[in-house]
Amino acid sequence: MATTLTNVGAGRFRHKVEIQRATTVDNGYGEPVITWATHVSRRAEVTPVTGLELWRLQQTQPTVSHKITLRYDSYSALNPKMRFKWGQRIFDILS
């Protein structure tokens, strides 16, 4: 669901989200434990998905509850192994 955003005002990106990536550390017993570290913080638009969009998206993907839109940034380089943190909420990256 890629869309091209042109002439988008800065006020649209009013939410601050953290882009996190998984890191592996030892737990003291030599066992690997996955923890999440903040890769970068960005301003974004977080919107709930409407009923029709949700129905369409569920046809090919797991449950989608929100759409997160942010400006392109080559440093962030998002991939499905990362996740968004918005306040106390966690969102997996599906595409």
PDB file of C-alpha atoms in Angstrom:
ATOM      1  CA  MET A   1       0.000   0.000   0.000  1.00  0.00           C
ATOM      2  CA  ALA A   2       2.524   2.554  -1.186  1.00  0.00           C
ATOM      3  CA  THR A   3       1.407   6.098  -1.735  1.00  0.00           C
ATOM      4  CA  THR A   4       3.343   9.082  -2.986  1.00  0.00           C
ATOM      5  CA  LEU A   5       3.204  12.083  -0.698  1.00  0.00           C
ATOM      6  CA  THR A   6       3.883  15.455  -2.270  1.00  0.00           C
ATOM      7  CA  ASN A   7       3.572  18.856  -0.634  1.00  0.00           C
ATOM      8  CA  VAL A   8       2.779  17.387   2.753  1.00  0.00           C
ATOM      9  CA  GLY A   9       2.768  19.916   5.573  1.00  0.00           C
ATOM     10  CA  ALA A  10       4.856  19.253   8.659  1.00  0.00           C
ATOM     11  CA  GLY A  11       1.763  19.402  10.892  1.00  0.00           C
ATOM     12  CA  ARG A  12       0.579  16.098   9.498  1.00  0.00           C
ATOM     13  CA  PHE A  13       3.495  14.309  11.216  1.00  0.00           C
ATOM     14  CA  ARG A  14       2.523  15.204  14.768  1.00  0.00           C
ATOM     15  CA  HIS A  15       3.295  11.896  16.500  1.00  0.00           C
ATOM     16  CA  LYS A  16       6.742  10.947  17.718  1.00  0.00           C
ATOM     17  CA  VAL A  17       7.587   7.288  17.102  1.00  0.00           C
ATOM     18  CA  GLU A  18      10.681   5.256  17.833  1.00  0.00           C
ATOM     19  CA  ILE A  19      11.996   2.821  15.265  1.00  0.00           C
ATOM     20  CA  GLN A  20      13.440  -0.108  17.169  1.00  0.00           C
ATOM     21  CA  ARG A  21      15.536  -3.051  16.082  1.00  0.00           C
ATOM     22  CA  ALA A  22      16.186  -6.342  17.800  1.00  0.00           C
ATOM     23  CA  THR A  23      19.532  -6.931  19.458  1.00  0.00           C
ATOM     24  CA  THR A  24      20.781 -10.116  21.076  1.00  0.00           C
ATOM     25  CA  VAL A  25      22.541 -10.080  24.434  1.00  0.00           C
ATOM     26  CA  ASP A  26      23.631 -12.833  26.812  1.00  0.00           C
ATOM     27  CA  ASN A  27      21.589 -13.219  29.989  1.00  0.00           C
ATOM     28  CA  GLY A  28      24.529 -14.087  32.244  1.00  0.00           C
ATOM     29  CA  TYR A  29      24.118 -17.832  31.741  1.00  0.00           C
ATOM     30  CA  GLY A  30      25.353 -17.714  28.150  1.00  0.00           C
ATOM     31  CA  GLU A  31      21.844 -17.848  26.712  1.00  0.00           C
ATOM     32  CA  PRO A  32      20.918 -15.330  24.019  1.00  0.00           C
ATOM     33  CA  VAL A  33      18.060 -12.977  24.881  1.00  0.00           C
ATOM     34  CA  ILE A  34      16.419 -10.683  22.344  1.00  0.00           C
ATOM     35  CA  THR A  35      15.978  -7.084  23.474  1.00  0.00           C
ATOM     36  CA  TRP A  36      14.777  -4.051  21.543  1.00  0.00           C
ATOM     37  CA  ALA A  37      16.915  -0.930  21.178  1.00  0.00           C
ATOM     38  CA  THR A  38      15.829   2.393  19.695  1.00  0.00           C
ATOM     39  CA  HIS A  39      17.466   2.814  16.296  1.00  0.00           C
ATOM     40  CA  VAL A  40      16.101   6.307  15.638  1.00  0.00           C
ATOM     41  CA  SER A  41      13.162   8.560  16.596  1.00  0.00           C
ATOM     42  CA  ARG A  42      11.071  10.199  13.893  1.00  0.00           C
ATOM     43  CA  ARG A  43       7.930  12.306  13.498  1.00  0.00           C
ATOM     44  CA  ALA A  44       5.087  10.359  11.893  1.00  0.00           C
ATOM     45  CA  GLU A  45       1.380  10.240  11.234  1.00  0.00           C
ATOM     46  CA  VAL A  46      -0.341   7.381  13.066  1.00  0.00           C
ATOM     47  CA  THR A  47      -3.896   6.685  11.911  1.00  0.00           C
ATOM     48  CA  PRO A  48      -6.270   3.829  12.657  1.00  0.00           C
ATOM     49  CA  VAL A  49      -7.252   1.780   9.636  1.00  0.00           C
ATOM     50  CA  THR A  50     -10.913   2.092   8.604  1.00  0.00           C
ATOM     51  CA  GLY A  51     -13.184  -0.932   8.363  1.00  0.00           C
ATOM     52  CA  LEU A  52     -12.971  -1.281   4.568  1.00  0.00           C
ATOM     53  CA  GLU A  53      -9.191  -0.839   4.520  1.00  0.00           C
ATOM     54  CA  LEU A  54      -8.892  -3.352   7.344  1.00  0.00           C
ATOM     55  CA  TRP A  55     -10.980  -5.895   5.433  1.00  0.00           C
ATOM     56  CA  ARG A  56      -8.860  -5.445   2.292  1.00  0.00           C
ATOM     57  CA  LEU A  57      -5.568  -5.638   4.155  1.00  0.00           C
ATOM     58  CA  GLN A  58      -6.540  -8.766   6.078  1.00  0.00           C
ATOM     59  CA  GLN A  59      -7.021 -10.647   2.824  1.00  0.00           C
ATOM     60  CA  THR A  60      -3.252 -10.974   2.379  1.00  0.00           C
ATOM     61  CA  GLN A  61      -1.689  -9.899   5.678  1.00  0.00           C
ATOM     62  CA  PRO A  62      -2.043 -10.413   9.423  1.00  0.00           C
ATOM     63  CA  THR A  63      -4.301  -8.055  11.369  1.00  0.00           C
ATOM     64  CA  VAL A  64      -3.555  -4.412  10.638  1.00  0.00           C
ATOM     65  CA  SER A  65      -4.863  -1.856  13.138  1.00  0.00           C
ATOM     66  CA  HIS A  66      -2.950   1.322  12.254  1.00  0.00           C
ATOM     67  CA  LYS A  67      -1.104   2.889   9.350  1.00  0.00           C
ATOM     68  CA  ILE A  68       2.110   4.745  10.166  1.00  0.00           C
ATOM     69  CA  THR A  69       3.351   7.258   7.610  1.00  0.00           C
ATOM     70  CA  LEU A  70       6.685   9.026   7.832  1.00  0.00           C
ATOM     71  CA  ARG A  71       8.961  10.922   5.508  1.00  0.00           C
ATOM     72  CA  TYR A  72      11.506   8.878   3.545  1.00  0.00           C
ATOM     73  CA  ASP A  73      14.843   8.647   5.282  1.00  0.00           C
ATOM     74  CA  SER A  74      17.622   6.447   3.912  1.00  0.00           C
ATOM     75  CA  TYR A  75      19.201   6.195   7.398  1.00  0.00           C
ATOM     76  CA  SER A  76      16.150   4.515   8.897  1.00  0.00           C
ATOM     77  CA  ALA A  77      16.051   1.767   6.216  1.00  0.00           C
ATOM     78  CA  LEU A  78      12.912   0.084   7.567  1.00  0.00           C
ATOM     79  CA  ASN A  79      12.449  -3.664   7.282  1.00  0.00           C
ATOM     80  CA  PRO A  80      10.058  -6.234   8.800  1.00  0.00           C
ATOM     81  CA  LYS A  81      12.640  -7.172  11.456  1.00  0.00           C
ATOM     82  CA  MET A  82      12.110  -3.746  13.054  1.00  0.00           C
ATOM     83  CA  ARG A  83       9.134  -2.309  14.916  1.00  0.00           C
ATOM     84  CA  PHE A  84       7.577   1.035  15.848  1.00  0.00           C
ATOM     85  CA  LYS A  85       7.034   2.183  19.409  1.00  0.00           C
ATOM     86  CA  TRP A  86       4.481   4.947  19.885  1.00  0.00           C
ATOM     87  CA  GLY A  87       4.101   5.813  23.551  1.00  0.00           C
ATOM     88  CA  GLN A  88       3.487   2.454  25.211  1.00  0.00           C
ATOM     89  CA  ARG A  89       2.132   0.808  22.042  1.00  0.00           C
ATOM     90  CA  ILE A  90       4.199  -1.494  19.867  1.00  0.00           C
ATOM     91  CA  PHE A  91       3.572  -1.960  16.119  1.00  0.00           C
ATOM     92  CA  ASP A  92       5.231  -4.613  13.978  1.00  0.00           C
ATOM     93  CA  ILE A  93       6.290  -3.590  10.487  1.00  0.00           C
ATOM     94  CA  LEU A  94       4.429  -5.704   7.934  1.00  0.00           C
ATOM     95  CA  SER A  95       5.577  -4.078   4.711  1.00  0.00           C
TER      96      SER A  95
END
